[in-house]
C-alpha cells in the first residue's frame, strides 16, 4: 500500500484549499453563528465538480477514486467541518446508495443532478426511537397499489429542508424486523413531505439539522430503492461509506488544529523560551502526530479497500472512524489548552474545532457502535445471545409426553430454588431415568450439592439429549455449561426467570410438587 500523494491528488488538494481560503473562510463565522446552511459555496463546489467526486463521468461525476475523495473531504474540513459533513452526506448517504442500488432509470434520473451539485442529497434513517438501534424504524410505508404512503418522522437529519433528494428508510413489514425495512427516494415537494425547525447545536452549526415529517406522503411506486425489505442493507452499507467521510472530516479537524498549534508553539514565548522547548508540551505533540498519522493510514486503507471493490468494508471503516474521531477530540482539546486564553476566544477557530470534533464521535454511528462493529469482526457478528421461544407446558404429564419424543440421556439439574429434599427427588429421578445429575453454582455454594456436580463456566460442561433445569434462575455462567444440550426444560416458580429464555419447554409452578408428580409418572 502506497499512500504517498500523487501529482493529481496534490493539485486537487491545493485547488480545494485555495477555494476554501478564498470563498468559505471569510464567511464561516457569520454562517456558523447564525446556523445558516452554506448553500452558495456548496453550489460553487458543485460547479467545480466536487459534489460528485467518486462517480463516473457518464453520470456527471469526476471519476475519482475513494482514496482521493477522502483526502479532499479532509481538506475541506480543515477550513469548514460543516462543509465537510454536507459534502460527505450528499456523496455517501444519498448519491452512493442511488448509484449503487438504483435501477438504471433511477440512476439516470437522479445521479447526474446530484453529482453535479445541481441538486443536494440527504439521508433519512434516524428517528426518536431509532438512533443507535437503527432497525427500530417506526416510519411506515404502505403499499397503496400505484404509490407508497409514508407516515412518520425522522430526526437529526443533516441538510433537511435544503436538500432536494432524500434516501429514506421506512417499515414496509413490521413483522420482519430489519428485513421489513425498505429504502425510498423522496423528493422535496412531494405531497405530505415537510420539515421541522433547525436544531440549535454545539458544533458544525452551519450544517443544518432538522426533522423530516411524513404525513400521508405519496411516493411514486418506482421510487422504491433496491428491493422491498432490503432497506436496512442499503442504510448499513451507505453508512460504511459515510463513516469514511466522517473519519476524513475528523482527520481534517485534527490536522488543522495540530498545525495551528505547532505554529503557535514555535513563536509563543513564556518564561523566556518558546512553548516548543517545554518537553511536557512537545512530547504531547509527538504523541498526537503519531496518532494522527496512524488514524490517517487506517482511513486511507479503508478507502483503498472500497476502491478495490472489497465486498465488506464495515470493520475497516469503523476502525478508521473510531481512530480519526478520537484523535480529533484529543487534538482539539490540547490545541485549545496549549493556546490558553487565545484558544478559548472566538478570534481563532480552535474553540469551534473543539466543538465540531465532538459530533464525529456521535453521528454516523457513535464510537460505541464502531466498537460493536469492530468487536463483531473479532468475535463474529452473531456473537449475541439467541433467545429461544419457550413453549410453556400445562403439567407434568405433558412434560412426560415431550420427554418421550426426545429419547437419549437426561441431566437433572437443580438450583437454589430447591430445598435439600428437592435435591433428593432430583437424584431419584436421575436414577429412575438412568440419567445424570447436576447443580448450579448457587446450589453448590448453599451446600445443596457437591462441587463436582456444578454445571457452568466454573464447573462441568454437559451436553445431554435433555437438560432439565429445576429451580435454576439461568445466569449466563450456568448457561455456558449446558449450551450444547439438545432439549432444554425449565421448571421454575418464577415465569420471568432468565432460564426460560434459554429453554425450549417450561413448566411454571412449585418445583418440588412438579418433581413429586414426575416421580409418580415417569
Ligand atoms: N453491511 C451489510 N449488512 C449489514 C451491515 C453492513 N455494514 N451491518 C449489519 N448488516 C446486516 C447484518 O448482516 C444482518 O443481516 P441479517 O438480518 O440478514 O442476518 C442485519 O443487517 C442486522 O445486523 P445486526 O444484527 O448486526 O444489526 P443490529 O440491529 O444489531 O445493528 C448496528 C447493528 C451496527 C448497531 C447498527 O444498527 C448501526 O450501525 N447503528 C448506528 C446507526 C447509525 O450509524 N446512524 C447514523 C445515522 S445517519 C447520520 O448520522 C448522518 C448525519 O447526520 C451526518
Coordinates of C-alpha atoms and ligand atoms in Angstrom, one line a residue:
X1 CA 0.0 0.0 0.0
X2 CA 1.5 3.3 -1.0
X3 CA -0.4 6.3 0.2
X4 CA 2.0 9.0 -1.0
X5 CA 0.1 11.7 -2.7
X6 CA 0.1 11.6 -6.5
X7 CA 0.7 14.8 -8.5
X8 CA -3.1 14.8 -9.3
X9 CA -4.1 14.5 -5.6
X10 CA -1.7 17.3 -4.6
X11 CA -3.1 19.6 -7.3
X12 CA -6.7 18.8 -6.3
X13 CA -5.9 19.4 -2.6
X14 CA -4.3 22.7 -3.4
X15 CA -7.2 23.7 -5.6
X16 CA -9.8 22.9 -2.9
X17 CA -7.7 24.6 -0.2
X18 CA -7.4 27.8 -2.2
X19 CA -11.1 27.8 -2.8
X20 CA -11.9 27.2 0.9
X21 CA -9.5 30.0 2.0
X22 CA -11.0 32.4 -0.6
X23 CA -14.7 31.6 -0.5
X24 CA -15.5 29.8 2.7
X25 CA -13.2 31.1 5.4
X26 CA -14.3 34.7 5.2
X27 CA -18.0 33.9 5.9
X28 CA -17.5 31.0 8.2
X29 CA -18.0 32.9 11.4
X30 CA -21.2 34.6 10.2
X31 CA -22.8 31.4 8.9
X32 CA -21.8 29.3 12.0
X33 CA -23.2 31.9 14.4
X34 CA -26.4 32.2 12.5
X35 CA -26.7 28.4 11.8
X36 CA -27.2 29.1 8.1
X37 CA -26.5 26.3 5.5
X38 CA -23.7 27.4 3.2
X39 CA -25.7 27.0 0.0
X40 CA -23.7 29.5 -2.1
X41 CA -20.3 27.7 -1.6
X42 CA -21.8 24.2 -1.7
X43 CA -23.2 25.1 -5.1
X44 CA -19.8 26.5 -6.2
X45 CA -18.2 23.2 -5.1
X46 CA -20.8 21.5 -7.3
X47 CA -19.9 23.7 -10.3
X48 CA -16.2 22.8 -9.8
X49 CA -17.2 19.0 -9.8
X50 CA -16.6 18.4 -6.1
X51 CA -20.2 17.3 -5.3
X52 CA -19.7 14.1 -7.5
X53 CA -16.1 13.2 -6.9
X54 CA -16.2 9.4 -7.0
X55 CA -19.0 8.9 -9.5
X56 CA -18.3 8.1 -13.2
X57 CA -18.1 10.9 -15.7
X58 CA -21.0 9.5 -17.7
X59 CA -23.2 10.1 -14.6
X60 CA -21.9 13.7 -14.2
X61 CA -19.2 12.8 -11.7
X62 CA -15.4 13.5 -11.6
X63 CA -14.5 9.8 -11.8
X64 CA -12.0 10.0 -8.9
X65 CA -11.3 7.1 -6.6
X66 CA -12.5 7.0 -2.9
X67 CA -8.9 7.5 -1.7
X68 CA -8.8 10.9 -3.4
X69 CA -12.4 11.6 -2.2
X70 CA -11.5 11.2 1.5
X71 CA -8.3 13.3 1.0
X72 CA -10.5 16.1 -0.4
X73 CA -13.2 15.8 2.3
X74 CA -10.3 16.0 4.8
X75 CA -9.0 19.2 3.1
X76 CA -12.4 20.9 3.0
X77 CA -12.9 20.0 6.7
X78 CA -9.7 21.7 7.7
X79 CA -11.4 25.0 7.0
X80 CA -15.0 24.1 7.4
X81 CA -16.1 20.9 9.1
X82 CA -19.7 22.0 8.4
X83 CA -18.9 21.9 4.6
X84 CA -17.2 18.6 5.2
X85 CA -20.3 16.9 6.5
X86 CA -22.5 18.5 3.9
X87 CA -20.3 17.2 1.1
X88 CA -19.9 13.7 2.5
X89 CA -23.6 13.2 3.4
X90 CA -24.5 14.2 -0.1
X91 CA -22.0 11.8 -1.6
X92 CA -22.1 8.8 0.7
X93 CA -25.6 8.6 2.1
X94 CA -27.6 9.9 -0.8
X95 CA -25.8 9.7 -4.1
X96 CA -23.9 6.5 -3.3
X97 CA -27.0 4.3 -2.5
X98 CA -28.9 5.6 -5.5
X99 CA -25.8 4.9 -7.7
X100 CA -25.2 1.5 -6.1
X101 CA -28.7 0.1 -5.7
X102 CA -30.8 2.2 -8.1
X103 CA -32.2 0.9 -11.4
X104 CA -30.7 2.3 -14.5
X105 CA -33.7 4.6 -14.7
X106 CA -33.3 5.9 -11.2
X107 CA -29.6 6.4 -11.7
X108 CA -30.2 8.4 -14.9
X109 CA -32.9 10.4 -13.2
X110 CA -31.1 11.3 -10.0
X111 CA -27.3 10.8 -10.1
X112 CA -26.3 13.4 -12.8
X113 CA -28.2 16.2 -10.9
X114 CA -26.7 15.1 -7.6
X115 CA -23.1 14.6 -8.9
X116 CA -23.1 18.0 -10.5
X117 CA -24.4 19.6 -7.3
X118 CA -27.5 21.0 -9.1
X119 CA -29.4 19.0 -6.5
X120 CA -28.4 18.2 -3.0
X121 CA -28.9 14.8 -1.3
X122 CA -29.7 13.8 2.2
X123 CA -30.4 10.6 4.2
X124 CA -33.3 9.8 6.5
X125 CA -32.7 6.9 8.9
X126 CA -32.6 8.3 12.5
X127 CA -35.9 8.5 14.4
X128 CA -36.7 9.4 18.0
X129 CA -36.7 5.7 18.9
X130 CA -34.2 4.6 16.3
X131 CA -30.8 6.1 16.8
X132 CA -28.1 3.6 17.6
X133 CA -30.7 0.9 17.3
X134 CA -31.3 1.8 13.7
X135 CA -33.5 -1.2 13.0
X136 CA -36.3 0.1 15.3
X137 CA -37.9 2.1 12.5
X138 CA -41.4 3.4 13.1
X139 CA -41.9 5.3 9.9
X140 CA -44.3 3.2 7.9
X141 CA -44.6 2.9 4.2
X142 CA -47.8 1.2 3.0
X143 CA -48.2 -0.2 -0.5
X144 CA -51.2 1.5 -2.0
X145 CA -51.1 -0.1 -5.4
X146 CA -49.7 2.6 -7.6
X147 CA -47.9 4.6 -4.8
X148 CA -46.3 4.2 -1.3
X149 CA -47.9 6.1 1.6
X150 CA -45.3 7.2 4.1
X151 CA -46.2 8.2 7.6
X152 CA -43.8 9.0 10.5
X153 CA -40.9 11.3 11.1
X154 CA -37.1 11.3 11.1
X155 CA -34.9 13.5 13.3
X156 CA -31.4 15.0 13.3
X157 CA -31.3 14.9 9.5
X158 CA -28.3 16.8 8.1
X159 CA -29.3 19.1 5.3
X160 CA -33.1 18.7 6.0
X161 CA -35.1 21.3 4.1
X162 CA -32.1 22.4 2.0
X163 CA -31.6 19.1 0.2
X164 CA -33.7 18.2 -2.8
X165 CA -33.4 14.4 -2.8
X166 CA -33.7 12.1 0.3
X167 CA -32.9 8.4 0.7
X168 CA -35.5 7.5 3.4
X169 CA -35.8 4.2 5.3
X170 CA -39.3 3.1 6.3
X171 CA -41.0 -0.1 7.5
X172 CA -43.0 -2.0 4.9
X173 CA -43.5 -5.1 7.0
X174 CA -43.1 -4.7 10.8
X175 CA -43.3 -8.4 11.4
X176 CA -40.0 -9.0 9.7
X177 CA -37.8 -6.8 11.8
X178 CA -34.8 -5.3 9.9
X179 CA -35.9 -7.4 6.9
X180 CA -39.1 -5.4 6.8
X181 CA -37.3 -2.1 6.2
X182 CA -37.3 -0.6 2.7
X183 CA -35.5 2.4 1.2
X184 CA -37.2 5.1 -0.8
X185 CA -36.1 8.1 -2.9
X186 CA -38.2 11.0 -1.7
X187 CA -38.1 14.4 -3.3
X188 CA -38.6 17.8 -1.6
X189 CA -42.1 18.9 -2.8
X190 CA -43.7 15.5 -2.8
X191 CA -47.2 15.9 -1.2
X192 CA -47.2 15.3 2.6
X193 CA -43.4 15.8 3.0
X194 CA -42.3 18.7 5.2
X195 CA -39.6 19.7 7.6
X196 CA -39.3 20.6 11.3
X197 CA -37.3 23.5 12.6
X198 CA -33.5 23.6 12.7
X199 CA -31.9 22.2 15.9
X200 CA -29.6 24.5 17.8
X201 CA -26.3 22.7 18.0
X202 CA -23.0 22.7 19.9
X203 CA -20.9 22.5 16.7
X204 CA -20.9 22.2 12.9
X205 CA -23.5 24.9 13.3
X206 CA -23.8 25.8 9.6
X207 CA -24.6 22.2 8.7
X208 CA -28.3 22.5 9.4
X209 CA -30.2 19.6 11.0
X210 CA -33.9 19.2 11.3
X211 CA -36.8 16.7 11.2
X212 CA -38.3 15.1 8.1
X213 CA -42.1 14.8 8.5
X214 CA -44.2 12.4 6.5
X215 CA -47.9 12.9 6.8
X216 CA -49.7 10.7 4.2
X217 CA -46.7 11.4 1.9
X218 CA -47.3 9.8 -1.5
X219 CA -44.1 8.4 -3.0
X220 CA -44.3 7.0 -6.5
X221 CA -44.1 3.3 -6.8
X222 CA -40.9 3.5 -8.9
X223 CA -39.1 5.3 -6.1
X224 CA -38.6 2.2 -4.0
X225 CA -34.8 1.9 -3.9
X226 CA -33.5 -1.6 -4.4
X227 CA -35.8 -4.4 -3.2
X228 CA -38.6 -4.3 -0.7
X229 CA -37.2 -5.4 2.7
X230 CA -33.6 -4.5 1.7
X231 CA -33.6 -1.0 3.1
X232 CA -31.5 -1.9 6.2
X233 CA -28.8 -3.3 4.0
X234 CA -28.9 -0.1 1.9
X235 CA -28.6 2.0 5.0
X236 CA -25.8 0.0 6.6
X237 CA -23.7 -0.2 3.5
X238 CA -24.2 3.5 2.8
X239 CA -23.1 4.2 6.4
X240 CA -20.0 2.2 5.9
X241 CA -19.1 4.6 3.1
X242 CA -20.3 7.5 5.1
X243 CA -18.1 6.6 8.0
X244 CA -15.1 7.1 5.7
X245 CA -16.3 10.7 5.1
X246 CA -16.8 11.4 8.8
X247 CA -13.4 9.9 9.5
X248 CA -11.9 12.3 6.9
X249 CA -13.8 15.2 8.4
X250 CA -12.4 14.4 11.8
X251 CA -8.9 14.0 10.4
X252 CA -9.1 17.4 8.8
X253 CA -10.2 19.0 12.1
X254 CA -7.3 17.1 13.9
X255 CA -4.7 18.1 11.3
X256 CA -5.6 21.8 11.1
X257 CA -5.7 22.2 14.9
X258 CA -2.4 20.4 15.2
X259 CA -0.7 22.5 12.5
X260 CA -2.0 25.7 14.1
X261 CA -0.7 24.6 17.5
X262 CA 2.7 23.8 16.1
X263 CA 3.0 27.3 14.6
X264 CA 1.9 28.8 17.8
X265 CA 4.3 26.8 20.0
X266 CA 7.2 27.9 17.8
X267 CA 6.7 31.6 18.3
X268 CA 4.8 31.9 21.6
X269 CA 7.3 32.5 24.4
X270 CA 6.8 32.1 28.1
X271 CA 9.4 32.0 30.8
X272 CA 11.9 33.4 28.1
X273 CA 11.6 30.4 25.7
X274 CA 9.2 29.1 23.1
X275 CA 6.5 26.7 24.2
X276 CA 8.0 24.1 21.8
X277 CA 11.0 23.8 24.1
X278 CA 8.8 22.7 27.0
X279 CA 9.0 18.9 27.0
X280 CA 5.6 18.2 28.5
X281 CA 4.0 20.1 25.6
X282 CA 6.3 18.9 22.8
X283 CA 6.0 15.3 23.9
X284 CA 2.2 15.6 23.8
X285 CA 2.6 16.9 20.2
X286 CA 4.8 14.0 19.4
X287 CA 2.1 11.6 20.6
X288 CA -0.6 13.5 18.8
X289 CA 1.3 13.4 15.5
X290 CA 1.8 9.7 15.8
X291 CA -1.9 9.1 16.5
X292 CA -3.0 11.4 13.6
X293 CA -0.7 9.6 11.2
X294 CA -2.0 6.2 12.4
X295 CA -5.6 7.3 12.0
X296 CA -4.8 8.6 8.5
X297 CA -3.4 5.2 7.5
X298 CA -6.5 3.4 8.8
X299 CA -8.7 5.8 6.8
X300 CA -6.7 5.6 3.6
X301 CA -6.5 1.8 3.9
X302 CA -10.3 1.6 4.3
X303 CA -10.8 3.9 1.3
X304 CA -8.4 1.8 -0.7
X305 CA -10.5 -1.3 0.2
X306 CA -13.5 0.4 -1.2
X307 CA -11.6 1.2 -4.3
X308 CA -10.5 -2.4 -4.6
X309 CA -14.2 -3.4 -4.5
X310 CA -13.9 -5.4 -1.3
X311 CA -17.4 -6.6 -0.5
X312 CA -17.4 -5.7 3.2
X313 CA -15.6 -2.7 4.5
X314 CA -17.6 -2.3 7.7
X315 CA -14.8 -3.2 10.1
X316 CA -12.0 -1.2 8.3
X317 CA -14.4 1.8 8.0
X318 CA -15.3 1.5 11.7
X319 CA -11.7 1.4 12.7
X320 CA -11.0 4.5 10.6
X321 CA -13.9 6.4 12.1
X322 CA -13.1 5.4 15.6
X323 CA -9.4 6.4 15.3
X324 CA -10.0 9.6 13.4
X325 CA -12.8 10.9 15.7
X326 CA -10.9 10.0 18.9
X327 CA -7.8 11.8 17.7
X328 CA -9.8 14.8 16.6
X329 CA -11.3 15.2 20.0
X330 CA -8.0 14.8 21.7
X331 CA -6.1 17.1 19.4
X332 CA -8.7 19.9 19.6
X333 CA -8.8 19.8 23.4
X334 CA -5.0 20.1 23.5
X335 CA -4.9 22.8 20.9
X336 CA -7.3 24.9 23.0
X337 CA -5.3 24.1 26.1
X338 CA -1.9 25.0 24.6
X339 CA -3.3 28.2 23.2
X340 CA -4.5 29.2 26.6
X341 CA -6.9 32.2 26.5
X342 CA -6.3 32.6 22.8
X343 CA -7.7 29.1 22.3
X344 CA -10.8 29.9 24.2
X345 CA -11.9 33.1 22.4
X346 CA -13.5 33.2 19.0
X347 CA -10.8 35.1 17.1
X348 CA -9.2 31.7 16.4
X349 CA -11.2 28.8 15.1
X350 CA -9.8 26.4 17.8
X351 CA -12.8 26.6 20.1
X352 CA -15.0 25.9 17.1
X353 CA -12.9 22.9 16.1
X354 CA -13.2 21.5 19.6
X355 CA -17.0 21.8 19.4
X356 CA -17.1 20.4 15.9
X357 CA -14.9 17.4 16.8
X358 CA -17.4 16.1 19.3
X359 CA -20.0 15.2 16.7
X360 CA -17.6 13.0 14.9
X361 CA -17.7 10.7 17.9
X362 CA -21.5 10.6 17.7
X363 CA -23.0 10.8 14.2
X364 CA -23.0 8.1 11.5
X365 CA -22.5 5.6 14.4
X366 CA -21.2 6.5 17.8
X367 CA -17.8 5.4 18.9
X368 CA -19.6 2.7 20.9
X369 CA -21.2 1.5 17.7
X370 CA -17.8 1.4 16.0
X371 CA -16.6 -0.8 18.8
X372 CA -19.6 -3.1 18.3
X373 CA -18.8 -3.4 14.6
X374 CA -15.0 -4.0 15.3
X375 CA -15.7 -6.5 18.1
X376 CA -18.2 -8.2 15.8
X377 CA -15.3 -8.6 13.3
X378 CA -13.2 -10.2 16.1
X379 CA -15.8 -12.4 17.7
X380 CA -18.4 -12.7 14.9
X381 CA -21.5 -10.6 14.2
X382 CA -23.7 -13.3 15.6
X383 CA -22.0 -13.3 18.9
X384 CA -25.3 -12.3 20.5
X385 CA -27.3 -14.5 22.9
X386 CA -30.1 -16.0 20.9
X387 CA -33.4 -16.1 22.7
X388 CA -35.4 -19.2 22.1
X389 CA -39.2 -19.2 22.0
X390 CA -40.1 -21.3 25.1
X391 CA -43.2 -23.4 25.0
X392 CA -44.9 -23.4 28.4
X393 CA -46.5 -26.8 29.2
X394 CA -49.6 -27.2 31.2
X395 CA -48.5 -30.0 33.6
X396 CA -46.1 -32.8 34.4
X397 CA -48.0 -35.3 32.1
X398 CA -47.4 -33.0 29.1
X399 CA -43.7 -32.9 30.0
X400 CA -43.7 -36.8 30.1
X401 CA -45.0 -36.8 26.6
X402 CA -42.4 -34.3 25.4
X403 CA -39.6 -36.4 27.0
X404 CA -40.9 -39.4 25.2
X405 CA -40.4 -37.6 21.9
X406 CA -36.7 -36.9 22.9
X407 CA -35.0 -40.2 23.6
X408 CA -31.5 -40.1 25.0
X409 CA -29.7 -39.2 28.2
X410 CA -31.3 -36.7 30.6
X411 CA -29.4 -34.5 33.0
X412 CA -31.5 -33.5 36.0
X413 CA -30.0 -30.3 37.4
X414 CA -31.1 -28.3 40.4
X415 CA -30.7 -24.7 41.7
X416 CA -31.2 -22.7 44.7
X417 CA -35.0 -22.8 44.1
X418 CA -34.9 -26.3 45.6
X419 CA -34.6 -27.5 49.2
X420 CA -32.4 -30.4 50.2
X421 CA -35.5 -32.6 49.9
X422 CA -35.9 -31.4 46.3
X423 CA -32.4 -32.4 45.5
X424 CA -33.1 -35.9 46.8
X425 CA -36.1 -36.0 44.4
X426 CA -33.8 -35.0 41.6
X427 CA -31.3 -37.8 42.5
X428 CA -34.2 -40.2 42.4
X429 CA -35.4 -39.0 39.0
X430 CA -31.8 -39.3 37.7
X431 CA -31.6 -42.9 38.9
X432 CA -35.1 -43.7 37.7
X433 CA -34.5 -42.4 34.2
X434 CA -30.9 -43.6 34.0
X435 CA -29.8 -40.0 33.6
X436 CA -27.2 -37.7 35.1
X437 CA -27.3 -35.2 37.9
X438 CA -26.1 -31.6 38.0
X439 CA -26.4 -28.4 40.1
X440 CA -26.0 -24.6 39.7
X441 CA -23.1 -22.8 41.4
X442 CA -25.6 -21.2 43.8
X443 CA -26.8 -24.6 44.9
X444 CA -23.3 -25.8 45.4
X445 CA -22.4 -22.8 47.5
X446 CA -25.6 -23.3 49.5
X447 CA -24.4 -26.8 50.4
X448 CA -27.3 -28.4 48.4
X449 CA -24.9 -30.3 46.0
X450 CA -21.3 -31.2 45.7
X451 CA -18.6 -29.2 43.9
X452 CA -18.2 -31.8 41.2
X453 CA -21.9 -31.6 40.4
X454 CA -21.7 -27.9 39.4
X455 CA -22.6 -27.2 35.8
X456 CA -21.4 -23.9 34.3
X457 CA -18.5 -21.7 33.3
X458 CA -16.7 -22.5 36.5
X459 CA -17.9 -26.1 36.7
X460 CA -18.7 -29.0 34.3
X461 CA -19.8 -28.8 30.7
X462 CA -22.7 -31.1 29.9
X463 CA -24.4 -31.8 26.6
X464 CA -27.2 -34.4 27.2
X465 CA -30.1 -35.1 24.9
X466 CA -32.3 -33.4 27.5
X467 CA -31.3 -30.9 30.2
X468 CA -33.9 -30.3 32.9
X469 CA -33.1 -27.2 34.9
X470 CA -35.2 -27.2 38.1
X471 CA -35.2 -24.1 40.4
X472 CA -32.3 -22.6 38.4
X473 CA -32.5 -18.9 37.6
X474 CA -30.4 -19.2 34.5
X475 CA -27.4 -16.9 34.8
X476 CA -25.1 -16.7 31.9
X477 CA -22.4 -18.6 33.7
X478 CA -24.7 -21.6 34.2
X479 CA -25.9 -21.5 30.6
X480 CA -22.3 -21.7 29.4
X481 CA -22.1 -25.2 30.9
X482 CA -25.2 -26.6 29.3
X483 CA -25.4 -24.8 25.9
X484 CA -24.7 -28.0 23.9
X485 CA -27.7 -29.7 25.3
X486 CA -30.5 -31.0 23.0
X487 CA -33.9 -30.1 24.5
X488 CA -33.7 -27.7 27.5
X489 CA -36.6 -27.9 30.0
X490 CA -37.0 -25.2 32.6
X491 CA -39.0 -25.8 35.8
X492 CA -39.4 -22.7 37.9
X493 CA -41.8 -20.9 40.1
X494 CA -40.9 -17.5 38.6
X495 CA -42.1 -17.2 35.0
X496 CA -39.6 -14.2 34.5
X497 CA -36.6 -16.3 35.4
X498 CA -33.9 -15.9 32.6
X499 CA -33.7 -19.7 32.3
X500 CA -37.0 -19.6 30.3
X501 CA -35.3 -17.6 27.6
X502 CA -32.8 -20.4 27.1
X503 CA -35.3 -23.2 27.3
X504 CA -37.3 -25.0 24.7
X505 CA -40.1 -26.0 27.0
X506 CA -41.1 -24.9 30.5
X507 CA -43.3 -25.6 33.5
X508 CA -44.2 -22.8 35.8
X509 CA -45.1 -23.7 39.4
X510 CA -43.8 -25.2 42.6
X511 CA -40.7 -27.1 41.6
X512 CA -40.9 -29.7 44.4
X513 CA -44.5 -30.5 43.7
X514 CA -43.7 -30.9 40.0
X515 CA -40.8 -33.3 40.9
X516 CA -43.3 -35.3 43.0
X517 CA -45.6 -35.6 40.1
X518 CA -42.7 -36.6 37.8
X519 CA -41.5 -39.2 40.2
X520 CA -45.0 -40.7 40.2
X521 CA -45.5 -40.9 36.5
X522 CA -42.0 -41.5 34.9
Ligands
LIG1 N1 -23.4 -4.1 5.7 C1 -24.3 -5.0 5.3 N2 -25.2 -5.6 6.1 C2 -25.1 -5.3 7.4 C3 -24.2 -4.4 7.9 C4 -23.3 -3.8 7.0 N3 -22.4 -2.9 7.4 N4 -24.4 -4.3 9.2 C5 -25.4 -5.1 9.5 N5 -25.8 -5.7 8.4 C6 -26.9 -6.7 8.3 C7 -26.5 -8.0 9.0 O1 -25.8 -8.9 8.2 C8 -27.8 -8.5 9.4 O2 -28.4 -9.2 8.3 P1 -29.4 -10.5 8.6 O3 -30.5 -9.9 9.4 O4 -29.8 -10.9 7.2 O5 -28.6 -11.5 9.3 C9 -28.7 -7.3 9.7 O6 -28.0 -6.2 9.0 C10 -28.8 -6.9 11.1 O7 -27.4 -6.9 11.6 P2 -27.2 -6.7 13.2 O8 -28.0 -7.7 13.9 O9 -25.7 -6.7 13.4 O10 -27.8 -5.3 13.4 P3 -28.3 -4.5 14.7 O11 -29.7 -4.2 14.6 O12 -27.7 -5.2 15.9 O13 -27.5 -3.1 14.5 C11 -25.6 -1.6 14.4 C12 -26.1 -3.1 14.2 C13 -24.2 -1.7 13.9 C14 -25.7 -1.2 15.9 C15 -26.5 -0.7 13.5 O14 -27.8 -0.6 14.0 C16 -25.8 0.7 13.4 O15 -25.0 0.9 12.6 N6 -26.3 1.7 14.2 C17 -25.9 3.0 14.1 C18 -26.8 3.8 13.2 C19 -26.1 5.0 12.6 O16 -24.9 4.9 12.3 N7 -26.9 6.0 12.4 C20 -26.3 7.2 11.8 C21 -27.5 8.0 11.3 S1 -27.1 8.9 9.9 C22 -26.2 10.2 10.4 O17 -25.7 10.3 11.5 C23 -25.9 11.2 9.3 C24 -25.6 12.5 9.7 O18 -26.2 13.2 10.5 C25 -24.4 13.1 9.0

